[in-house]
Tab-separated table of C-alpha atoms in Angstrom:
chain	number	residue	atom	x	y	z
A	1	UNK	CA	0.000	0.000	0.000
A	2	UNK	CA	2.564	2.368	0.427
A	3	UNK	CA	4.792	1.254	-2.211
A	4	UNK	CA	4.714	4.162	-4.220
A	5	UNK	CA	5.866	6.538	-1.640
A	6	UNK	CA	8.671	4.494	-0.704
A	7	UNK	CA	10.094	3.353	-4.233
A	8	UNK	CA	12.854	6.098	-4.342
A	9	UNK	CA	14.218	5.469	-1.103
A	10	UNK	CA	17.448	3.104	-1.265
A	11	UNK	CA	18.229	2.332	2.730
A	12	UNK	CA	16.109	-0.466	3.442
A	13	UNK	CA	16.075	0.688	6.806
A	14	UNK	CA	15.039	3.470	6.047
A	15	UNK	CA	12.015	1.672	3.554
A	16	UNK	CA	11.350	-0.580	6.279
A	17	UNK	CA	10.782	2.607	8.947
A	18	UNK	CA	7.962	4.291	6.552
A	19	UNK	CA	6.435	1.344	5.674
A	20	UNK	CA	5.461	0.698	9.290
A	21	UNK	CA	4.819	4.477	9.729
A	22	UNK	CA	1.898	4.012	6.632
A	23	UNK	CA	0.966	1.129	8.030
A	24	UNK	CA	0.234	2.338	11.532
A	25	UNK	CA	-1.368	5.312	10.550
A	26	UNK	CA	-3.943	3.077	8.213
A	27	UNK	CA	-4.432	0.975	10.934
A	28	UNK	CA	-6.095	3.852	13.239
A	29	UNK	CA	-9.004	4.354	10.957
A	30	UNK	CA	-9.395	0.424	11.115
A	31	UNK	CA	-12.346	-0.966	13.864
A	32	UNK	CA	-10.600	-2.828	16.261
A	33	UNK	CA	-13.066	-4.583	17.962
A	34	UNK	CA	-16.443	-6.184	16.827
A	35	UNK	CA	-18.552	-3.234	18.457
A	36	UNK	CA	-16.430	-0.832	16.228
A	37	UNK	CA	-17.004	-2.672	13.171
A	38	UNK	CA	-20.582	-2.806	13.758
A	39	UNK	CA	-21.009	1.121	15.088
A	40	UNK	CA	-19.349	1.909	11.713
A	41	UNK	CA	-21.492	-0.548	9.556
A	42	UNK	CA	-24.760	1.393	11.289
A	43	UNK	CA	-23.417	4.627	10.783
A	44	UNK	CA	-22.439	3.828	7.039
A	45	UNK	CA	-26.584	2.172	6.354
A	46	UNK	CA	-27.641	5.463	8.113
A	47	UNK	CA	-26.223	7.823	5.623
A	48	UNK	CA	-27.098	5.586	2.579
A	49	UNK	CA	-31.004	6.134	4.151
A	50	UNK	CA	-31.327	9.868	3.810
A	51	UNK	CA	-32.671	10.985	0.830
A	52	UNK	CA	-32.886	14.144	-1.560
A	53	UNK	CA	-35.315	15.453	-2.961
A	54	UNK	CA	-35.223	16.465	-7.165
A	55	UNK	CA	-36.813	17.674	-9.554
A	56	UNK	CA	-36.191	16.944	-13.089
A	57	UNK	CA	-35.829	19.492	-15.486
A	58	UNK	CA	-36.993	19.305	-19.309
A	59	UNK	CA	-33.976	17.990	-20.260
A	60	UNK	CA	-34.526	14.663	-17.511
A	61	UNK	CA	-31.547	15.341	-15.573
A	62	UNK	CA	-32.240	15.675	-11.774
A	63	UNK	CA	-31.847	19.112	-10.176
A	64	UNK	CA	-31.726	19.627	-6.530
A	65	UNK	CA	-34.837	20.882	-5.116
A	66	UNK	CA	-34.402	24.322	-3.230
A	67	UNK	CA	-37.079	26.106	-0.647
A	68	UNK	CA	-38.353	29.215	-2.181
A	69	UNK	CA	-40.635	31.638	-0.100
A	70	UNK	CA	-41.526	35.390	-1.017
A	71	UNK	CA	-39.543	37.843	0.730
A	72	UNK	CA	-41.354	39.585	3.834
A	73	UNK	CA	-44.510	37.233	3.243
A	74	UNK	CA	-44.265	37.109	7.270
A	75	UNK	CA	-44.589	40.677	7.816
A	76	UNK	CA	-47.207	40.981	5.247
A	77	UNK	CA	-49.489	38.440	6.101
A	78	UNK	CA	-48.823	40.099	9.875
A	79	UNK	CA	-50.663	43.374	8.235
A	80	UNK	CA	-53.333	41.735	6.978
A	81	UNK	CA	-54.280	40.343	10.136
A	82	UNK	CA	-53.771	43.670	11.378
A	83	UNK	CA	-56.562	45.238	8.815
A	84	UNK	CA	-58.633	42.007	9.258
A	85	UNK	CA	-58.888	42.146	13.071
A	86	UNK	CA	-62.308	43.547	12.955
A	87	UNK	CA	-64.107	40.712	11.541
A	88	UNK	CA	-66.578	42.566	9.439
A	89	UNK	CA	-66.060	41.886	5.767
A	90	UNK	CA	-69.096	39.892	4.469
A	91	UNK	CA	-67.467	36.738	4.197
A	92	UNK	CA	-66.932	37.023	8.409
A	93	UNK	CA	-70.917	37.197	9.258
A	94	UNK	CA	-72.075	35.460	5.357
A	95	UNK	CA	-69.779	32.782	4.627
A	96	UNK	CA	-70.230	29.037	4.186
A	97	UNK	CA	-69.355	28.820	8.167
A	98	UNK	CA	-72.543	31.158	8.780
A	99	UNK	CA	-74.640	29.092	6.604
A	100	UNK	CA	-76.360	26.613	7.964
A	101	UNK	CA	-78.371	25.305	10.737
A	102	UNK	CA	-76.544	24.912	13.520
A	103	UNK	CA	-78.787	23.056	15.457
A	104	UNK	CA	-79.687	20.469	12.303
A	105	UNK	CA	-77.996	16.941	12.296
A	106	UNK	CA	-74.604	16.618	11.663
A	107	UNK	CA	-75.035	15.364	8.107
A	108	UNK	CA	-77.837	18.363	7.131
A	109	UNK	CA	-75.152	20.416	8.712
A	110	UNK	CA	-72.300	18.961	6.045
A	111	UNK	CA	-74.463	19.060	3.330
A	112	UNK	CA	-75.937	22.818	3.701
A	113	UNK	CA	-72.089	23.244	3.919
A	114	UNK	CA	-71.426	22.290	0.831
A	115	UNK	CA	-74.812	23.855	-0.389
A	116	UNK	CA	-74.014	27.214	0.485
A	117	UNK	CA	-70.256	26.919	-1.230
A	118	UNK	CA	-71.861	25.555	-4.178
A	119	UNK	CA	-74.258	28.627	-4.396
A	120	UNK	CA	-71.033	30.995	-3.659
A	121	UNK	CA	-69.678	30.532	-6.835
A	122	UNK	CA	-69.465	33.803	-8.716
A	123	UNK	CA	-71.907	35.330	-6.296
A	124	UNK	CA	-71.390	37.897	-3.755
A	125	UNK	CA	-71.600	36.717	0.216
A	126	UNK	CA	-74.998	38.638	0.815
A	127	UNK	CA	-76.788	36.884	-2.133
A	128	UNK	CA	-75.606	33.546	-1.193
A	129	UNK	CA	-76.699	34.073	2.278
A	130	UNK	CA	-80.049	35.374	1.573
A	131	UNK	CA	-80.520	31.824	-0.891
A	132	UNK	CA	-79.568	29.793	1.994
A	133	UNK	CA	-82.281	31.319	4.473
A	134	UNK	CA	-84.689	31.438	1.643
A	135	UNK	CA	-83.645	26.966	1.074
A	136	UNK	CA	-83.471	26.421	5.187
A	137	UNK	CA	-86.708	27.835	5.496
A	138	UNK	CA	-87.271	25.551	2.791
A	139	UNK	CA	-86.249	22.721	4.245
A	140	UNK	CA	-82.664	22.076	2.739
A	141	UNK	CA	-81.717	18.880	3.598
A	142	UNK	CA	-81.014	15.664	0.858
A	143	UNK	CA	-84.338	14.739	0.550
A	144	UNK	CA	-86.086	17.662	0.309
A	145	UNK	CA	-83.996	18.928	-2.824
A	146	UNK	CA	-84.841	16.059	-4.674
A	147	UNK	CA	-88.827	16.303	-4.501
A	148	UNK	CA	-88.504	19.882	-4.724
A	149	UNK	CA	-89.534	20.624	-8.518
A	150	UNK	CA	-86.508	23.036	-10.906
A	151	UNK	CA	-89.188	25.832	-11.299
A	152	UNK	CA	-89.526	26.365	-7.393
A	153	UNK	CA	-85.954	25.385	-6.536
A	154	UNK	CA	-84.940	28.274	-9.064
A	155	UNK	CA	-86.589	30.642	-7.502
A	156	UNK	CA	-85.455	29.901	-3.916
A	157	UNK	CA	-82.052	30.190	-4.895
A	158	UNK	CA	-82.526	33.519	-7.340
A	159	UNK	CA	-80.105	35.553	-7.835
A	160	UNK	CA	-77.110	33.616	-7.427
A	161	UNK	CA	-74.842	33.877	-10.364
A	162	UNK	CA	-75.709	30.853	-12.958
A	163	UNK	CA	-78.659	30.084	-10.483
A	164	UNK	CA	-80.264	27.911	-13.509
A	165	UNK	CA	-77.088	25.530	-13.608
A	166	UNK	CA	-76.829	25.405	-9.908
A	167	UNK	CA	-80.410	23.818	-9.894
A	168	UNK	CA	-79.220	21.139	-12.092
A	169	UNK	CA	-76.111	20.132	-9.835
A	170	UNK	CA	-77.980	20.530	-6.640
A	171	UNK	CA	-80.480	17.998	-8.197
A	172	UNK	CA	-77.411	16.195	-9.388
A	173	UNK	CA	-75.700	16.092	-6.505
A	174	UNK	CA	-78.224	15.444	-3.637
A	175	UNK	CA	-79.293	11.982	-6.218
A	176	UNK	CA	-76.043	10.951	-5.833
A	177	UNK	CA	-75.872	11.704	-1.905
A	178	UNK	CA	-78.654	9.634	-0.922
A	179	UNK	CA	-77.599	6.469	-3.825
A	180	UNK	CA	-74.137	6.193	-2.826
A	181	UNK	CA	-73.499	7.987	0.549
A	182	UNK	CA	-76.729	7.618	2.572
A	183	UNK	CA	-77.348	11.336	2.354
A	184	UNK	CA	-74.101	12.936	3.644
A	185	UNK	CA	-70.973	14.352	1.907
A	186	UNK	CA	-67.763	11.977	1.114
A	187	UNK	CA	-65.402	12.826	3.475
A	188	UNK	CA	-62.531	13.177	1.007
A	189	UNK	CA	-61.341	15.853	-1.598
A	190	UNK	CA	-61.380	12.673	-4.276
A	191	UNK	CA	-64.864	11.801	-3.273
A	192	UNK	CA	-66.347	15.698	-3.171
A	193	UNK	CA	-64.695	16.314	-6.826
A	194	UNK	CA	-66.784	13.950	-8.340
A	195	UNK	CA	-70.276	15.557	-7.113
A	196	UNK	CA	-71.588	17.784	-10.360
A	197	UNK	CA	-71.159	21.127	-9.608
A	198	UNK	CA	-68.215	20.685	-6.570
A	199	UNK	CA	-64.521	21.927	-8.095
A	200	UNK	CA	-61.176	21.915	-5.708
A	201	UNK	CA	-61.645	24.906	-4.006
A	202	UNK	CA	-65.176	23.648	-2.788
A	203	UNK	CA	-63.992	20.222	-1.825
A	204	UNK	CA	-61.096	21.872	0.275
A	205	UNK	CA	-63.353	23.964	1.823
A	206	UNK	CA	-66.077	21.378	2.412
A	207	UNK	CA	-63.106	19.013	4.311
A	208	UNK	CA	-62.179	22.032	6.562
A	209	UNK	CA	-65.561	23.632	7.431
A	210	UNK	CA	-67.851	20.287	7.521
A	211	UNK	CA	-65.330	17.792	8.197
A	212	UNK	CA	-62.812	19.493	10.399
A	213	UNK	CA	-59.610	18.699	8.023
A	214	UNK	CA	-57.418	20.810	6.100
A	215	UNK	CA	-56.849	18.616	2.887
A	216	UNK	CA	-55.635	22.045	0.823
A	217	UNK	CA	-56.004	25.416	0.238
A	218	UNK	CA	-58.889	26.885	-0.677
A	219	UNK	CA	-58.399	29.191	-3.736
A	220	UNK	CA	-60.997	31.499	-5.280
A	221	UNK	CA	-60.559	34.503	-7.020
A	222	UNK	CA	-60.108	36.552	-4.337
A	223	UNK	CA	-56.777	34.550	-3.035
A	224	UNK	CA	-56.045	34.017	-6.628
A	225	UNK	CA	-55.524	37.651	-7.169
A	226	UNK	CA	-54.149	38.808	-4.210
A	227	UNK	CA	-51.053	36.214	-3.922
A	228	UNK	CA	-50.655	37.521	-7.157
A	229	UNK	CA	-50.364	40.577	-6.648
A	230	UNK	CA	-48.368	40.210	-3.372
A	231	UNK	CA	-45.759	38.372	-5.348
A	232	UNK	CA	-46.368	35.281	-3.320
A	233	UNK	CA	-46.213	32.618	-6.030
A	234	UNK	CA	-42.421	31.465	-7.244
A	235	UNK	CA	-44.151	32.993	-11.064
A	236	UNK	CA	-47.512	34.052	-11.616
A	237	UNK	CA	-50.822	32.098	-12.127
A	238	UNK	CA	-52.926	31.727	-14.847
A	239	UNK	CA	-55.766	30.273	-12.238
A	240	UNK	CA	-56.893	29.302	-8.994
A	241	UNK	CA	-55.829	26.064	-8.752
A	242	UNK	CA	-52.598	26.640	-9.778
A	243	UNK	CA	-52.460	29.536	-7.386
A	244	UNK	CA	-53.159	26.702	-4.969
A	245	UNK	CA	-50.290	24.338	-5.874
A	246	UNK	CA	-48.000	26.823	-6.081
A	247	UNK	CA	-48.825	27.967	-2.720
A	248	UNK	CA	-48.699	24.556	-0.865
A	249	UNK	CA	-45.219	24.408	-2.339
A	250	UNK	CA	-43.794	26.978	0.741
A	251	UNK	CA	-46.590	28.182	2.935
A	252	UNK	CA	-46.503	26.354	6.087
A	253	UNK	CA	-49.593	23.938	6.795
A	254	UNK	CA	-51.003	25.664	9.725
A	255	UNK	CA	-51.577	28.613	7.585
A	256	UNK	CA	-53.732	26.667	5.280
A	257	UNK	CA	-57.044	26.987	7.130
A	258	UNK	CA	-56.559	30.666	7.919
A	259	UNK	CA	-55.481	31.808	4.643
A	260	UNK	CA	-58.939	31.791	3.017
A	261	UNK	CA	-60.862	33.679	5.020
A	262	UNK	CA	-58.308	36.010	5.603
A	263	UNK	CA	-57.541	36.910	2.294
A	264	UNK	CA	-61.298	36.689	1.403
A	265	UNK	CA	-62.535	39.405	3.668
A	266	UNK	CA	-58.907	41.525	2.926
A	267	UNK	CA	-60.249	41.532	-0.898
A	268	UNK	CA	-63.715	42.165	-0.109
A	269	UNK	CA	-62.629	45.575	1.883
A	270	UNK	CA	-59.246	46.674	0.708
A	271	UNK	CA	-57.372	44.726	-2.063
A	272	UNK	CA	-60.479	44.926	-4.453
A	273	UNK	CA	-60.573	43.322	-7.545
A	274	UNK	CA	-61.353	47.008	-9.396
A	275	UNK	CA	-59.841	50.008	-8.143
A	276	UNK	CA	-57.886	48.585	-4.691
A	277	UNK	CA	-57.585	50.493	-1.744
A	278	UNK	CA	-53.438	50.442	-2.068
A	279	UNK	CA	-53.466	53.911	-0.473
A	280	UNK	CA	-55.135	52.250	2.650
A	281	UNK	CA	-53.238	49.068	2.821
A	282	UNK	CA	-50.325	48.379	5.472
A	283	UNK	CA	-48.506	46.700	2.664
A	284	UNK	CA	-48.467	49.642	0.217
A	285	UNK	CA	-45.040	50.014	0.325
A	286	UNK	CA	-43.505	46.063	0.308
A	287	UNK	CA	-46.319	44.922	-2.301
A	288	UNK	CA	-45.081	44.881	-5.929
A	289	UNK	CA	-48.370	45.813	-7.119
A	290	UNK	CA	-48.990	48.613	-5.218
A	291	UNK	CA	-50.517	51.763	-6.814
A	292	UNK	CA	-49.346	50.167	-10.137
A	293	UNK	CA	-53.154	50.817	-11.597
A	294	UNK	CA	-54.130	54.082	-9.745
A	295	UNK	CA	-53.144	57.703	-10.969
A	296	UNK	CA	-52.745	59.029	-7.771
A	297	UNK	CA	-48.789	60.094	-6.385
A	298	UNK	CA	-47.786	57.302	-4.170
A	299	UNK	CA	-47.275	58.974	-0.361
A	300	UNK	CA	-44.128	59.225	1.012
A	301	UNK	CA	-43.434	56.459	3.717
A	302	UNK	CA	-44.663	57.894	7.189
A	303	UNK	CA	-46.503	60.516	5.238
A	304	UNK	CA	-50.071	61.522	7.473
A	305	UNK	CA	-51.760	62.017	4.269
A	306	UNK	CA	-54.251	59.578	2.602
A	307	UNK	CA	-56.495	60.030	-0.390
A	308	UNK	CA	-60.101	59.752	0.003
A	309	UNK	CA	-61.173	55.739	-0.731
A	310	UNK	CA	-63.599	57.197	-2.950
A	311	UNK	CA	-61.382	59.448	-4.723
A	312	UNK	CA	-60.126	56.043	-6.596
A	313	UNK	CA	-63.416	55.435	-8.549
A	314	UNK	CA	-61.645	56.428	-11.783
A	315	UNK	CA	-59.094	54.410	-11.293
A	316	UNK	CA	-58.681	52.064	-14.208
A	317	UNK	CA	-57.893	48.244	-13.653
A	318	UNK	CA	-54.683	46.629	-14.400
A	319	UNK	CA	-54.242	45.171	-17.928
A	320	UNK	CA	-53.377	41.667	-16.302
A	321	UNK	CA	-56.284	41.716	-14.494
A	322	UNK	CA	-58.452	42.343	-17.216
A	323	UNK	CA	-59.990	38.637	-17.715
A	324	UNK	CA	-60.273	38.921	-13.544
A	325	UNK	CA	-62.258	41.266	-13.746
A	326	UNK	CA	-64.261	39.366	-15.931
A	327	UNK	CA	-64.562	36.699	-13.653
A	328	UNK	CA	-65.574	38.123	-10.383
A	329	UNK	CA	-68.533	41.091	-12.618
A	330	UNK	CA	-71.503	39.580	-10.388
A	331	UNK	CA	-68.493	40.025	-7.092
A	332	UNK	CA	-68.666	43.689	-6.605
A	333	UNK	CA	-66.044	45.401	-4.186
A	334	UNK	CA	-67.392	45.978	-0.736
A	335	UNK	CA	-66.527	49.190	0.759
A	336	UNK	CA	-64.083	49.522	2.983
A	337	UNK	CA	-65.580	50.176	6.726
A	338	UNK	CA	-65.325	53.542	8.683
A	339	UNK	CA	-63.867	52.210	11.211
A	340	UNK	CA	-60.607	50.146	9.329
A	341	UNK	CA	-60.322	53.452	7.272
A	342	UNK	CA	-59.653	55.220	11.108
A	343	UNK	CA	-57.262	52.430	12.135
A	344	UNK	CA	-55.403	52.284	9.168
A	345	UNK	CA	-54.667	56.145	8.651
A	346	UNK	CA	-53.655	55.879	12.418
A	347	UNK	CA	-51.272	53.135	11.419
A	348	UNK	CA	-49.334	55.105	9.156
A	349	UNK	CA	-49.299	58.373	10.983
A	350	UNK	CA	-47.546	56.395	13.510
């Protein structure tokens, strides 16, 4: 073994000396006892056990997967919480968790659950929660749906956006409740999917409100637009559900139950999806998208004053949020309390 470092040397004494000198010093890294050898053999099938994640590129050569997160997400989501500490956007006193019948059986409770998010689709909070006291008064349980006739059902549930397609899944739906799940809800995202009508964000919400699990994020348009905006996605989002895989990717799981509402009700009142409130917001000055679609000068940081919120009405929306828009025509933007405007202007002359 250490023939090549002694090859030049001529006194075999001298040979003779270095060889043992190599040989000793292999001899330390040796085990010298059974308990060594086996320590060392344990150690060695440890470190072949961890493993590393990769993803593969287009190309099919592995890449080391790195943690991404936006930059001062914490501190921004801390605002929010700030502005939402009040509790009174309509989602907070209208939502699907307001919805139903509290005092109904567990599975009427589940299913006017998923009911109410069914009916929330492209429909503002107050309109959804006037349908569901117009169908509990009703009677809005499995059964009743199904010998309720479409021309009466219809008009229960009038206004709602798409209200005539809605009757059809609700029909849908509560038919294939009572065949194959003795009139309640699955109690997985896989199973709610496959009800007509039901979509991820419905499912996700269903699990956490009627089922008490968070399976996923729930991502409407509201979310959609404001992680978006906020630069909280590693690129941006052409929809809501990947706004929702793309947000599982780095925000911790205890966040996932909270993030809906609270994003909800911050849309509804300040981060609107026409002319937002940016001049009102705690995170005007760390969000990328700040005053990007207004005309007005952007304050100063620390600066006392603060544009009227209705002084934005001619404020034109963003190009990218054009087809938004679009989307969310029947979700008008709820204005923003008295009370929030106070606390926020007394935020910033702080």
């Amino acid at each position: 073994c250490c023939q090549g470092h002694i090859s030049g040397v001529n006194d075999l004494s001298t040979a003779l000396t270095l060889s043992l000198y190599f040989l000793d010093g292999y001899s330390k890294i040796l085990p010298k006892t059974e308990t060594d050898a086996s320590l060392l053999s344990s150690h060695r099938l440890r470190r072949r056990q961890l493993k590393v994640e990769y993803d593969k590129d287009e190309n099919d050569s592995q890449v080391k997967k790195e943690h991404w997160e936006p930059p001062e997400w914490t501190k921004q989501l801390g605002f929010i919480r700030e502005m939402r500490s009040g509790r009174d956007a309509p989602v907070d006193h209208m939502g699907a968790e307001k919805c139903y019948d509290a005092e109904a059986p567990a599975h009427v409770r589940r299913f006017q659950v998923l009911v109410s998010l069914m009916l929330s689709s492209q429909t503002k909070d107050q309109v959804t929660a006037a349908a569901m006291q117009r169908l509990r008064t009703h009677g809005c349980t499995v059964e009743k749906i199904l010998t309720t006739d479409d021309e009466t059902l219809g008009k229960l549930i009038y206004p709602v956006g798409f209200w005539r397609n809605k009757v059809k899944y609700l029909k849908l739906t509560s038919a294939m409740l009572q065949r194959e799940f003795g009139g309640d809800i699955p109690n997985s995202v896989e199973g709610l999917v496959q009800l007509p009508g039901v979509g991820p964000k419905m499912a996700h919400l269903a699990m956490d409100i009627a089922w008490d699990q968070v399976s996923g994020i729930g991502v409407d348009t509201h979310v959609h637009r404001i992680t978006n905006r906020l630069g909280w996605l590693k690129k941006p989002t052409k929809n809501p559900e990947e706004t929702r895989k793309a947000l599982e990717e780095w925000l911790p799981r205890e966040l996932w139950s909270e993030i809906n509402w609270l994003l909800v009700g911050f849309g509804q009142q300040v981060c609107q999806p026409v002319n937002p409130l940016c001049s009102m917001c705690l995170n005007q000055y760390s969000c990328p998208s700040a005053h990007k679609n207004s005309p007005l000068k952007r304050p100063k940081a620390g600066s006392p004053r603060f544009p009227s919120p209705t002084s934005s009405s001619k404020i034109k929306a963003e190009p990218e949020q054009e087809s938004a828009v679009k989307v969310e025509k029947e979700s008008m933007p709820t204005p923003i309390p008295p009370t929030v405007q106070k606390k926020l202007k007394n935020k910033v002359k702080r």
